[in-house]
Amino acid sequence: MKNHILFSIASVVCFIAACSSPESKSPPQQTPSVSMETVDNGKQLFEEKCMACHGADGTAGIANAANLLTSKLDTASVLQIITHGKNAMAAFKDQLGTGEIEQVANYVFTLRK
C-alpha cells in the first residue's frame, strides 16, 4: 500500500512538472462543451489524483506543479501528458481509463481563467 501511495504521488509530481513545460506554442484550447456529469467526474478524479500538488483550485504549485489557471497547453497536449507521461513523469494510462483521462482534462480546462 505504501508503494502504491508513493507511486501515485511521484506520478502526480511528474505530471505537474510536465504540464509546466512551455513547449506548446498554440493558444490554449478549451475542450468542446461537455456535460456537467463529465466535469463532475473529472473533478472527483482530479481530487483523487492531482489535488495533492495542484491544490483544489489548481494553483497550489507544490513540487513545481503547474498553475492550471494559467496553463497554455492545448487539449491534445494535456491528454498526451496524462496518458503517456513526459520526461520523469509516469504515465497514468495504467491508473485511469481513456474516458477518465478525458474527464480529468475536461475538468482542468474549467479551472483556466
mmCIF file of N, CA, C and O in Angstrom:
data_model
loop_
_atom_site.group_PDB
_atom_site.id
_atom_site.type_symbol
_atom_site.label_atom_id
_atom_site.label_comp_id
_atom_site.label_asym_id
_atom_site.label_seq_id
_atom_site.Cartn_x
_atom_site.Cartn_y
_atom_site.Cartn_z
ATOM 1 N N MET A 1 0.834 -1.192 0.000
ATOM 2 C CA MET A 1 0.000 0.000 0.000
ATOM 3 C C MET A 1 0.877 1.254 0.000
ATOM 4 O O MET A 1 0.600 2.191 -0.711
ATOM 5 N N LYS A 2 1.938 1.240 0.804
ATOM 6 C CA LYS A 2 2.820 2.397 0.883
ATOM 7 C C LYS A 2 3.467 2.667 -0.476
ATOM 8 O O LYS A 2 3.566 3.811 -0.898
ATOM 9 N N ASN A 3 3.883 1.597 -1.186
ATOM 10 C CA ASN A 3 4.481 1.773 -2.505
ATOM 11 C C ASN A 3 3.478 2.355 -3.490
ATOM 12 O O ASN A 3 3.834 3.167 -4.335
ATOM 13 N N HIS A 4 2.219 1.933 -3.392
ATOM 14 C CA HIS A 4 1.178 2.459 -4.276
ATOM 15 C C HIS A 4 0.991 3.957 -4.048
ATOM 16 O O HIS A 4 0.880 4.726 -4.994
ATOM 17 N N ILE A 5 0.976 4.370 -2.803
ATOM 18 C CA ILE A 5 0.818 5.785 -2.474
ATOM 19 C C ILE A 5 2.018 6.577 -2.976
ATOM 20 O O ILE A 5 1.860 7.633 -3.586
ATOM 21 N N LEU A 6 3.228 6.051 -2.759
ATOM 22 C CA LEU A 6 4.432 6.741 -3.224
ATOM 23 C C LEU A 6 4.446 6.849 -4.744
ATOM 24 O O LEU A 6 4.801 7.887 -5.306
ATOM 25 N N PHE A 7 4.043 5.772 -5.431
ATOM 26 C CA PHE A 7 3.983 5.805 -6.891
ATOM 27 C C PHE A 7 2.979 6.842 -7.356
ATOM 28 O O PHE A 7 3.235 7.602 -8.291
ATOM 29 N N SER A 8 1.824 6.898 -6.701
ATOM 30 C CA SER A 8 0.802 7.873 -7.080
ATOM 31 C C SER A 8 1.306 9.297 -6.896
ATOM 32 O O SER A 8 1.101 10.151 -7.754
ATOM 33 N N ILE A 9 1.959 9.552 -5.786
ATOM 34 C CA ILE A 9 2.498 10.885 -5.522
ATOM 35 C C ILE A 9 3.570 11.239 -6.550
ATOM 36 O O ILE A 9 3.574 12.331 -7.104
ATOM 37 N N ALA A 10 4.460 10.285 -6.836
ATOM 38 C CA ALA A 10 5.512 10.531 -7.820
ATOM 39 C C ALA A 10 4.923 10.792 -9.196
ATOM 40 O O ALA A 10 5.383 11.674 -9.930
ATOM 41 N N SER A 11 3.881 10.060 -9.547
ATOM 42 C CA SER A 11 3.234 10.254 -10.842
ATOM 43 C C SER A 11 2.630 11.640 -10.948
ATOM 44 O O SER A 11 2.746 12.308 -11.976
ATOM 45 N N VAL A 12 1.973 12.074 -9.887
ATOM 46 C CA VAL A 12 1.349 13.397 -9.892
ATOM 47 C C VAL A 12 2.415 14.486 -9.998
ATOM 48 O O VAL A 12 2.271 15.441 -10.763
ATOM 49 N N VAL A 13 3.503 14.336 -9.261
ATOM 50 C CA VAL A 13 4.582 15.322 -9.300
ATOM 51 C C VAL A 13 5.147 15.414 -10.713
ATOM 52 O O VAL A 13 5.357 16.512 -11.238
ATOM 53 N N CYS A 14 5.349 14.272 -11.340
ATOM 54 C CA CYS A 14 5.892 14.270 -12.694
ATOM 55 C C CYS A 14 4.909 14.883 -13.681
ATOM 56 O O CYS A 14 5.306 15.613 -14.583
ATOM 57 N N PHE A 15 3.622 14.589 -13.513
ATOM 58 C CA PHE A 15 2.596 15.170 -14.383
ATOM 59 C C PHE A 15 2.620 16.679 -14.286
ATOM 60 O O PHE A 15 2.580 17.398 -15.271
ATOM 61 N N ILE A 16 2.744 17.170 -13.082
ATOM 62 C CA ILE A 16 2.729 18.605 -12.858
ATOM 63 C C ILE A 16 3.946 19.255 -13.492
ATOM 64 O O ILE A 16 3.841 20.293 -14.132
ATOM 65 N N ALA A 17 5.095 18.623 -13.338
ATOM 66 C CA ALA A 17 6.308 19.165 -13.939
ATOM 67 C C ALA A 17 6.178 19.222 -15.453
ATOM 68 O O ALA A 17 6.566 20.190 -16.087
ATOM 69 N N ALA A 18 5.591 18.197 -16.023
ATOM 70 C CA ALA A 18 5.414 18.162 -17.472
ATOM 71 C C ALA A 18 4.433 19.231 -17.930
ATOM 72 O O ALA A 18 4.593 19.817 -18.996
ATOM 73 N N CYS A 19 3.407 19.490 -17.144
ATOM 74 C CA CYS A 19 2.405 20.485 -17.521
ATOM 75 C C CYS A 19 2.971 21.891 -17.509
ATOM 76 O O CYS A 19 2.447 22.771 -18.162
ATOM 77 N N SER A 20 4.031 22.110 -16.771
ATOM 78 C CA SER A 20 4.591 23.449 -16.686
ATOM 79 C C SER A 20 5.521 23.753 -17.850
ATOM 80 O O SER A 20 6.015 24.852 -17.971
ATOM 81 N N SER A 21 5.744 22.781 -18.739
ATOM 82 C CA SER A 21 6.613 22.970 -19.892
ATOM 83 C C SER A 21 5.997 23.967 -20.867
ATOM 84 O O SER A 21 4.842 23.856 -21.227
ATOM 85 N N PRO A 22 6.765 24.934 -21.344
ATOM 86 C CA PRO A 22 6.237 25.933 -22.281
ATOM 87 C C PRO A 22 6.310 25.473 -23.733
ATOM 88 O O PRO A 22 6.302 26.275 -24.624
ATOM 89 N N GLU A 23 6.383 24.171 -24.006
ATOM 90 C CA GLU A 23 6.577 23.678 -25.360
ATOM 91 C C GLU A 23 5.409 23.970 -26.283
ATOM 92 O O GLU A 23 5.594 24.115 -27.479
ATOM 93 N N SER A 24 4.222 23.994 -25.782
ATOM 94 C CA SER A 24 3.072 24.217 -26.648
ATOM 95 C C SER A 24 3.014 25.681 -27.053
ATOM 96 O O SER A 24 2.942 26.556 -26.211
ATOM 97 N N LYS A 25 3.037 25.941 -28.362
ATOM 98 C CA LYS A 25 3.026 27.312 -28.842
ATOM 99 C C LYS A 25 1.653 27.727 -29.332
ATOM 100 O O LYS A 25 1.441 28.867 -29.663
ATOM 101 N N SER A 26 0.738 26.780 -29.420
ATOM 102 C CA SER A 26 -0.599 27.136 -29.865
ATOM 103 C C SER A 26 -1.376 27.744 -28.707
ATOM 104 O O SER A 26 -1.075 27.489 -27.548
ATOM 105 N N PRO A 27 -2.375 28.556 -29.014
ATOM 106 C CA PRO A 27 -3.148 29.181 -27.940
ATOM 107 C C PRO A 27 -3.898 28.131 -27.136
ATOM 108 O O PRO A 27 -4.155 27.037 -27.626
ATOM 109 N N PRO A 28 -4.237 28.443 -25.889
ATOM 110 C CA PRO A 28 -4.976 27.485 -25.091
ATOM 111 C C PRO A 28 -6.264 27.103 -25.805
ATOM 112 O O PRO A 28 -6.896 27.931 -26.448
ATOM 113 N N GLN A 29 -6.594 25.864 -25.680
ATOM 114 C CA GLN A 29 -7.773 25.374 -26.376
ATOM 115 C C GLN A 29 -8.725 24.761 -25.363
ATOM 116 O O GLN A 29 -8.354 23.868 -24.625
ATOM 117 N N GLN A 30 -9.913 25.260 -25.350
ATOM 118 C CA GLN A 30 -10.932 24.689 -24.489
ATOM 119 C C GLN A 30 -11.481 23.448 -25.170
ATOM 120 O O GLN A 30 -11.564 23.384 -26.386
ATOM 121 N N THR A 31 -11.829 22.466 -24.390
ATOM 122 C CA THR A 31 -12.458 21.293 -24.963
ATOM 123 C C THR A 31 -13.872 21.652 -25.370
ATOM 124 O O THR A 31 -14.451 22.613 -24.861
ATOM 125 N N PRO A 32 -14.449 20.905 -26.310
ATOM 126 C CA PRO A 32 -15.831 21.184 -26.686
ATOM 127 C C PRO A 32 -16.726 21.098 -25.454
ATOM 128 O O PRO A 32 -16.363 20.485 -24.459
ATOM 129 N N SER A 33 -17.895 21.690 -25.551
ATOM 130 C CA SER A 33 -18.783 21.668 -24.393
ATOM 131 C C SER A 33 -19.041 20.223 -23.978
ATOM 132 O O SER A 33 -19.226 19.350 -24.816
ATOM 133 N N VAL A 34 -19.001 20.004 -22.697
ATOM 134 C CA VAL A 34 -19.198 18.668 -22.136
ATOM 135 C C VAL A 34 -20.275 18.752 -21.073
ATOM 136 O O VAL A 34 -20.567 19.823 -20.539
ATOM 137 N N SER A 35 -20.822 17.614 -20.737
ATOM 138 C CA SER A 35 -21.890 17.583 -19.746
ATOM 139 C C SER A 35 -21.352 17.888 -18.348
ATOM 140 O O SER A 35 -20.172 17.694 -18.071
ATOM 141 N N MET A 36 -22.234 18.335 -17.496
ATOM 142 C CA MET A 36 -21.862 18.592 -16.096
ATOM 143 C C MET A 36 -21.435 17.286 -15.422
ATOM 144 O O MET A 36 -20.549 17.293 -14.576
ATOM 145 N N GLU A 37 -22.031 16.177 -15.811
ATOM 146 C CA GLU A 37 -21.653 14.880 -15.237
ATOM 147 C C GLU A 37 -20.190 14.569 -15.559
ATOM 148 O O GLU A 37 -19.444 14.119 -14.699
ATOM 149 N N THR A 38 -19.779 14.843 -16.792
ATOM 150 C CA THR A 38 -18.390 14.618 -17.195
ATOM 151 C C THR A 38 -17.449 15.499 -16.384
ATOM 152 O O THR A 38 -16.426 15.038 -15.889
ATOM 153 N N VAL A 39 -17.795 16.763 -16.239
ATOM 154 C CA VAL A 39 -16.968 17.690 -15.462
ATOM 155 C C VAL A 39 -16.927 17.261 -13.998
ATOM 156 O O VAL A 39 -15.863 17.263 -13.373
ATOM 157 N N ASP A 40 -18.062 16.866 -13.441
ATOM 158 C CA ASP A 40 -18.110 16.424 -12.042
ATOM 159 C C ASP A 40 -17.259 15.174 -11.831
ATOM 160 O O ASP A 40 -16.546 15.065 -10.835
ATOM 161 N N ASN A 41 -17.326 14.232 -12.780
ATOM 162 C CA ASN A 41 -16.496 13.027 -12.682
ATOM 163 C C ASN A 41 -15.019 13.394 -12.774
ATOM 164 O O ASN A 41 -14.184 12.849 -12.043
ATOM 165 N N GLY A 42 -14.686 14.323 -13.673
ATOM 166 C CA GLY A 42 -13.308 14.784 -13.799
ATOM 167 C C GLY A 42 -12.819 15.458 -12.532
ATOM 168 O O GLY A 42 -11.677 15.283 -12.116
ATOM 169 N N LYS A 43 -13.698 16.222 -11.898
ATOM 170 C CA LYS A 43 -13.333 16.890 -10.639
ATOM 171 C C LYS A 43 -13.030 15.857 -9.570
ATOM 172 O O LYS A 43 -12.040 15.985 -8.840
ATOM 173 N N GLN A 44 -13.849 14.830 -9.476
ATOM 174 C CA GLN A 44 -13.623 13.782 -8.472
ATOM 175 C C GLN A 44 -12.282 13.084 -8.708
ATOM 176 O O GLN A 44 -11.507 12.877 -7.775
ATOM 177 N N LEU A 45 -11.984 12.751 -9.961
ATOM 178 C CA LEU A 45 -10.703 12.117 -10.285
ATOM 179 C C LEU A 45 -9.543 13.068 -10.020
ATOM 180 O O LEU A 45 -8.491 12.660 -9.512
ATOM 181 N N PHE A 46 -9.717 14.338 -10.349
ATOM 182 C CA PHE A 46 -8.695 15.352 -10.080
ATOM 183 C C PHE A 46 -8.394 15.410 -8.583
ATOM 184 O O PHE A 46 -7.234 15.452 -8.177
ATOM 185 N N GLU A 47 -9.443 15.404 -7.772
ATOM 186 C CA GLU A 47 -9.263 15.456 -6.325
ATOM 187 C C GLU A 47 -8.506 14.227 -5.821
ATOM 188 O O GLU A 47 -7.706 14.331 -4.900
ATOM 189 N N GLU A 48 -8.715 13.081 -6.436
ATOM 190 C CA GLU A 48 -8.037 11.849 -6.029
ATOM 191 C C GLU A 48 -6.592 11.791 -6.511
ATOM 192 O O GLU A 48 -5.717 11.316 -5.793
ATOM 193 N N LYS A 49 -6.337 12.249 -7.731
ATOM 194 C CA LYS A 49 -5.033 12.034 -8.365
ATOM 195 C C LYS A 49 -4.153 13.275 -8.468
ATOM 196 O O LYS A 49 -2.939 13.146 -8.566
ATOM 197 N N CYS A 50 -4.734 14.448 -8.476
ATOM 198 C CA CYS A 50 -3.976 15.654 -8.833
ATOM 199 C C CYS A 50 -3.913 16.721 -7.739
ATOM 200 O O CYS A 50 -2.999 17.535 -7.714
ATOM 201 N N MET A 51 -4.916 16.734 -6.879
ATOM 202 C CA MET A 51 -5.062 17.826 -5.926
ATOM 203 C C MET A 51 -3.914 17.932 -4.920
ATOM 204 O O MET A 51 -3.610 19.023 -4.455
ATOM 205 N N ALA A 52 -3.245 16.840 -4.632
ATOM 206 C CA ALA A 52 -2.162 16.880 -3.650
ATOM 207 C C ALA A 52 -1.101 17.916 -4.020
ATOM 208 O O ALA A 52 -0.544 18.575 -3.144
ATOM 209 N N CYS A 53 -0.848 18.073 -5.304
ATOM 210 C CA CYS A 53 0.162 19.041 -5.743
ATOM 211 C C CYS A 53 -0.443 20.304 -6.355
ATOM 212 O O CYS A 53 0.090 21.389 -6.170
ATOM 213 N N HIS A 54 -1.538 20.153 -7.101
ATOM 214 C CA HIS A 54 -2.141 21.311 -7.757
ATOM 215 C C HIS A 54 -3.063 22.086 -6.830
ATOM 216 O O HIS A 54 -3.355 23.248 -7.100
ATOM 217 N N GLY A 55 -3.521 21.461 -5.761
ATOM 218 C CA GLY A 55 -4.471 22.113 -4.878
ATOM 219 C C GLY A 55 -5.871 22.051 -5.458
ATOM 220 O O GLY A 55 -6.066 21.734 -6.626
ATOM 221 N N ALA A 56 -6.846 22.353 -4.644
ATOM 222 C CA ALA A 56 -8.247 22.255 -5.053
ATOM 223 C C ALA A 56 -8.578 23.184 -6.217
ATOM 224 O O ALA A 56 -9.400 22.859 -7.065
ATOM 225 N N ASP A 57 -7.901 24.339 -6.284
ATOM 226 C CA ASP A 57 -8.214 25.299 -7.349
ATOM 227 C C ASP A 57 -7.185 25.299 -8.481
ATOM 228 O O ASP A 57 -7.256 26.105 -9.388
ATOM 229 N N GLY A 58 -6.211 24.391 -8.420
ATOM 230 C CA GLY A 58 -5.220 24.283 -9.483
ATOM 231 C C GLY A 58 -4.039 25.213 -9.362
ATOM 232 O O GLY A 58 -3.216 25.289 -10.262
ATOM 233 N N THR A 59 -3.908 25.934 -8.230
ATOM 234 C CA THR A 59 -2.834 26.928 -8.101
ATOM 235 C C THR A 59 -1.791 26.600 -7.039
ATOM 236 O O THR A 59 -0.901 27.412 -6.802
ATOM 237 N N ALA A 60 -1.866 25.444 -6.409
ATOM 238 C CA ALA A 60 -1.002 25.169 -5.256
ATOM 239 C C ALA A 60 0.480 25.196 -5.584
ATOM 240 O O ALA A 60 1.277 25.688 -4.809
ATOM 241 N N GLY A 61 0.897 24.652 -6.706
ATOM 242 C CA GLY A 61 2.302 24.707 -7.094
ATOM 243 C C GLY A 61 3.231 23.876 -6.239
ATOM 244 O O GLY A 61 4.431 24.118 -6.224
ATOM 245 N N ILE A 62 2.725 22.889 -5.533
ATOM 246 C CA ILE A 62 3.560 22.028 -4.702
ATOM 247 C C ILE A 62 4.416 21.159 -5.617
ATOM 248 O O ILE A 62 3.938 20.630 -6.610
ATOM 249 N N ALA A 63 5.697 21.016 -5.299
ATOM 250 C CA ALA A 63 6.648 20.230 -6.096
ATOM 251 C C ALA A 63 6.697 20.731 -7.546
ATOM 252 O O ALA A 63 6.720 19.956 -8.483
ATOM 253 N N ASN A 64 6.699 22.042 -7.710
ATOM 254 C CA ASN A 64 6.738 22.686 -9.028
ATOM 255 C C ASN A 64 5.516 22.375 -9.899
ATOM 256 O O ASN A 64 5.600 22.362 -11.118
ATOM 257 N N ALA A 65 4.400 22.125 -9.272
ATOM 258 C CA ALA A 65 3.171 21.855 -10.018
ATOM 259 C C ALA A 65 2.797 23.080 -10.841
ATOM 260 O O ALA A 65 2.888 24.208 -10.374
ATOM 261 N N ALA A 66 2.356 22.826 -12.059
ATOM 262 C CA ALA A 66 1.930 23.917 -12.924
ATOM 263 C C ALA A 66 0.684 24.588 -12.359
ATOM 264 O O ALA A 66 -0.157 23.938 -11.751
ATOM 265 N N ASN A 67 0.602 25.871 -12.566
ATOM 266 C CA ASN A 67 -0.608 26.602 -12.216
ATOM 267 C C ASN A 67 -1.609 26.337 -13.335
ATOM 268 O O ASN A 67 -1.440 26.798 -14.460
ATOM 269 N N LEU A 68 -2.621 25.568 -13.047
ATOM 270 C CA LEU A 68 -3.576 25.161 -14.073
ATOM 271 C C LEU A 68 -4.472 26.301 -14.525
ATOM 272 O O LEU A 68 -5.065 26.214 -15.598
ATOM 273 N N LEU A 69 -4.547 27.360 -13.764
ATOM 274 C CA LEU A 69 -5.342 28.511 -14.178
ATOM 275 C C LEU A 69 -4.682 29.250 -15.330
ATOM 276 O O LEU A 69 -5.365 29.883 -16.129
ATOM 277 N N THR A 70 -3.359 29.177 -15.406
ATOM 278 C CA THR A 70 -2.626 29.914 -16.425
ATOM 279 C C THR A 70 -1.950 29.008 -17.458
ATOM 280 O O THR A 70 -1.223 29.497 -18.307
ATOM 281 N N SER A 71 -2.188 27.713 -17.381
ATOM 282 C CA SER A 71 -1.591 26.778 -18.323
ATOM 283 C C SER A 71 -1.981 27.132 -19.755
ATOM 284 O O SER A 71 -3.104 27.537 -20.025
ATOM 285 N N LYS A 72 -1.047 26.975 -20.671
ATOM 286 C CA LYS A 72 -1.280 27.264 -22.087
ATOM 287 C C LYS A 72 -1.352 25.991 -22.927
ATOM 288 O O LYS A 72 -1.468 26.057 -24.150
ATOM 289 N N LEU A 73 -1.276 24.825 -22.313
ATOM 290 C CA LEU A 73 -1.304 23.574 -23.064
ATOM 291 C C LEU A 73 -2.654 23.363 -23.727
ATOM 292 O O LEU A 73 -3.697 23.670 -23.153
ATOM 293 N N ASP A 74 -2.630 22.837 -24.946
ATOM 294 C CA ASP A 74 -3.874 22.539 -25.643
ATOM 295 C C ASP A 74 -4.392 21.164 -25.215
ATOM 296 O O ASP A 74 -3.722 20.430 -24.488
ATOM 297 N N THR A 75 -5.576 20.835 -25.682
ATOM 298 C CA THR A 75 -6.230 19.596 -25.282
ATOM 299 C C THR A 75 -5.379 18.375 -25.613
ATOM 300 O O THR A 75 -5.198 17.498 -24.765
ATOM 301 N N ALA A 76 -4.865 18.309 -26.819
ATOM 302 C CA ALA A 76 -4.068 17.149 -27.226
ATOM 303 C C ALA A 76 -2.839 16.984 -26.336
ATOM 304 O O ALA A 76 -2.487 15.858 -25.953
ATOM 305 N N SER A 77 -2.199 18.081 -25.981
ATOM 306 C CA SER A 77 -1.010 18.011 -25.123
ATOM 307 C C SER A 77 -1.355 17.532 -23.725
ATOM 308 O O SER A 77 -0.642 16.702 -23.144
ATOM 309 N N VAL A 78 -2.445 18.037 -23.174
ATOM 310 C CA VAL A 78 -2.864 17.616 -21.832
ATOM 311 C C VAL A 78 -3.183 16.122 -21.831
ATOM 312 O O VAL A 78 -2.728 15.375 -20.954
ATOM 313 N N LEU A 79 -3.944 15.677 -22.814
ATOM 314 C CA LEU A 79 -4.286 14.254 -22.898
ATOM 315 C C LEU A 79 -3.035 13.388 -23.062
ATOM 316 O O LEU A 79 -2.914 12.337 -22.429
ATOM 317 N N GLN A 80 -2.109 13.817 -23.892
ATOM 318 C CA GLN A 80 -0.868 13.081 -24.132
ATOM 319 C C GLN A 80 -0.051 12.955 -22.852
ATOM 320 O O GLN A 80 0.442 11.884 -22.524
ATOM 321 N N ILE A 81 0.082 14.039 -22.129
ATOM 322 C CA ILE A 81 0.892 14.035 -20.910
ATOM 323 C C ILE A 81 0.256 13.162 -19.833
ATOM 324 O O ILE A 81 0.936 12.369 -19.185
ATOM 325 N N ILE A 82 -1.034 13.291 -19.637
ATOM 326 C CA ILE A 82 -1.703 12.470 -18.629
ATOM 327 C C ILE A 82 -1.596 10.994 -19.003
ATOM 328 O O ILE A 82 -1.300 10.149 -18.163
ATOM 329 N N THR A 83 -1.810 10.687 -20.265
ATOM 330 C CA THR A 83 -1.832 9.295 -20.710
ATOM 331 C C THR A 83 -0.457 8.654 -20.705
ATOM 332 O O THR A 83 -0.271 7.571 -20.134
ATOM 333 N N HIS A 84 0.512 9.295 -21.346
ATOM 334 C CA HIS A 84 1.803 8.663 -21.590
ATOM 335 C C HIS A 84 2.943 9.189 -20.728
ATOM 336 O O HIS A 84 4.047 8.662 -20.792
ATOM 337 N N GLY A 85 2.696 10.207 -19.965
ATOM 338 C CA GLY A 85 3.758 10.804 -19.165
ATOM 339 C C GLY A 85 4.704 11.609 -20.039
ATOM 340 O O GLY A 85 4.551 11.680 -21.255
ATOM 341 N N LYS A 86 5.657 12.217 -19.395
ATOM 342 C CA LYS A 86 6.625 13.029 -20.120
ATOM 343 C C LYS A 86 7.831 13.229 -19.224
ATOM 344 O O LYS A 86 7.686 13.508 -18.038
ATOM 345 N N ASN A 87 9.000 13.100 -19.808
ATOM 346 C CA ASN A 87 10.245 13.217 -19.057
ATOM 347 C C ASN A 87 10.200 12.272 -17.860
ATOM 348 O O ASN A 87 10.062 11.076 -18.036
ATOM 349 N N ALA A 88 10.262 12.793 -16.664
ATOM 350 C CA ALA A 88 10.278 11.941 -15.468
ATOM 351 C C ALA A 88 8.880 11.570 -14.983
ATOM 352 O O ALA A 88 8.734 10.791 -14.057
ATOM 353 N N MET A 89 7.870 12.100 -15.629
ATOM 354 C CA MET A 89 6.503 11.814 -15.186
ATOM 355 C C MET A 89 6.057 10.432 -15.636
ATOM 356 O O MET A 89 6.212 10.064 -16.788
ATOM 357 N N ALA A 90 5.472 9.713 -14.718
ATOM 358 C CA ALA A 90 4.913 8.410 -15.046
ATOM 359 C C ALA A 90 3.598 8.594 -15.791
ATOM 360 O O ALA A 90 2.910 9.592 -15.632
ATOM 361 N N ALA A 91 3.278 7.623 -16.609
ATOM 362 C CA ALA A 91 2.023 7.647 -17.346
ATOM 363 C C ALA A 91 0.865 7.254 -16.436
ATOM 364 O O ALA A 91 1.025 6.452 -15.525
ATOM 365 N N PHE A 92 -0.291 7.819 -16.694
ATOM 366 C CA PHE A 92 -1.495 7.471 -15.943
ATOM 367 C C PHE A 92 -2.347 6.450 -16.672
ATOM 368 O O PHE A 92 -3.404 6.070 -16.192
ATOM 369 N N LYS A 93 -1.903 5.992 -17.846
ATOM 370 C CA LYS A 93 -2.706 5.066 -18.628
ATOM 371 C C LYS A 93 -2.973 3.755 -17.902
ATOM 372 O O LYS A 93 -3.956 3.088 -18.201
ATOM 373 N N ASP A 94 -2.154 3.405 -16.941
ATOM 374 C CA ASP A 94 -2.380 2.184 -16.164
ATOM 375 C C ASP A 94 -3.226 2.433 -14.920
ATOM 376 O O ASP A 94 -3.638 1.490 -14.258
ATOM 377 N N GLN A 95 -3.461 3.692 -14.594
ATOM 378 C CA GLN A 95 -4.260 4.036 -13.419
ATOM 379 C C GLN A 95 -5.652 4.541 -13.793
ATOM 380 O O GLN A 95 -6.579 4.433 -13.009
ATOM 381 N N LEU A 96 -5.753 5.130 -14.975
ATOM 382 C CA LEU A 96 -7.016 5.718 -15.430
ATOM 383 C C LEU A 96 -7.336 5.215 -16.823
ATOM 384 O O LEU A 96 -6.439 5.076 -17.657
ATOM 385 N N GLY A 97 -8.598 4.987 -17.078
ATOM 386 C CA GLY A 97 -9.031 4.626 -18.423
ATOM 387 C C GLY A 97 -9.047 5.849 -19.312
ATOM 388 O O GLY A 97 -8.975 6.985 -18.842
ATOM 389 N N THR A 98 -9.184 5.620 -20.609
ATOM 390 C CA THR A 98 -9.199 6.721 -21.574
ATOM 391 C C THR A 98 -10.293 7.733 -21.247
ATOM 392 O O THR A 98 -10.058 8.941 -21.267
ATOM 393 N N GLY A 99 -11.487 7.254 -20.926
ATOM 394 C CA GLY A 99 -12.583 8.157 -20.582
ATOM 395 C C GLY A 99 -12.291 8.960 -19.335
ATOM 396 O O GLY A 99 -12.642 10.144 -19.250
ATOM 397 N N GLU A 100 -11.656 8.332 -18.352
ATOM 398 C CA GLU A 100 -11.319 9.047 -17.117
ATOM 399 C C GLU A 100 -10.269 10.121 -17.373
ATOM 400 O O GLU A 100 -10.353 11.224 -16.821
ATOM 401 N N ILE A 101 -9.297 9.809 -18.212
ATOM 402 C CA ILE A 101 -8.271 10.804 -18.559
ATOM 403 C C ILE A 101 -8.925 11.997 -19.247
ATOM 404 O O ILE A 101 -8.607 13.149 -18.944
ATOM 405 N N GLU A 102 -9.856 11.731 -20.143
ATOM 406 C CA GLU A 102 -10.576 12.818 -20.813
ATOM 407 C C GLU A 102 -11.392 13.632 -19.820
ATOM 408 O O GLU A 102 -11.469 14.861 -19.936
ATOM 409 N N GLN A 103 -11.985 12.981 -18.832
ATOM 410 C CA GLN A 103 -12.762 13.703 -17.828
ATOM 411 C C GLN A 103 -11.869 14.614 -16.999
ATOM 412 O O GLN A 103 -12.232 15.760 -16.709
ATOM 413 N N VAL A 104 -10.693 14.125 -16.618
ATOM 414 C CA VAL A 104 -9.753 14.964 -15.866
ATOM 415 C C VAL A 104 -9.343 16.167 -16.714
ATOM 416 O O VAL A 104 -9.341 17.302 -16.236
ATOM 417 N N ALA A 105 -9.016 15.929 -17.975
ATOM 418 C CA ALA A 105 -8.619 17.023 -18.863
ATOM 419 C C ALA A 105 -9.750 18.038 -18.996
ATOM 420 O O ALA A 105 -9.518 19.248 -18.927
ATOM 421 N N ASN A 106 -10.974 17.557 -19.172
ATOM 422 C CA ASN A 106 -12.117 18.471 -19.280
ATOM 423 C C ASN A 106 -12.266 19.305 -18.011
ATOM 424 O O ASN A 106 -12.528 20.506 -18.083
ATOM 425 N N TYR A 107 -12.082 18.699 -16.861
ATOM 426 C CA TYR A 107 -12.188 19.451 -15.612
ATOM 427 C C TYR A 107 -11.066 20.489 -15.509
ATOM 428 O O TYR A 107 -11.300 21.633 -15.119
ATOM 429 N N VAL A 108 -9.851 20.092 -15.872
ATOM 430 C CA VAL A 108 -8.709 21.004 -15.798
ATOM 431 C C VAL A 108 -8.973 22.263 -16.616
ATOM 432 O O VAL A 108 -8.671 23.373 -16.176
ATOM 433 N N PHE A 109 -9.597 22.115 -17.772
ATOM 434 C CA PHE A 109 -9.898 23.290 -18.603
ATOM 435 C C PHE A 109 -10.896 24.209 -17.937
ATOM 436 O O PHE A 109 -10.895 25.410 -18.204
ATOM 437 N N THR A 110 -11.740 23.690 -17.055
ATOM 438 C CA THR A 110 -12.708 24.566 -16.361
ATOM 439 C C THR A 110 -12.011 25.449 -15.333
ATOM 440 O O THR A 110 -12.581 26.441 -14.894
ATOM 441 N N LEU A 111 -10.792 25.103 -14.941
ATOM 442 C CA LEU A 111 -10.057 25.890 -13.948
ATOM 443 C C LEU A 111 -9.375 27.106 -14.563
ATOM 444 O O LEU A 111 -9.011 28.039 -13.836
ATOM 445 N N ARG A 112 -9.193 27.106 -15.861
ATOM 446 C CA ARG A 112 -8.477 28.193 -16.521
ATOM 447 C C ARG A 112 -9.239 29.506 -16.467
ATOM 448 O O ARG A 112 -10.452 29.543 -16.512
ATOM 449 N N LYS A 113 -8.462 30.574 -16.410
ATOM 450 C CA LYS A 113 -9.045 31.935 -16.423
ATOM 451 C C LYS A 113 -9.381 32.326 -17.838
ATOM 452 O O LYS A 113 -8.793 31.929 -18.781
#
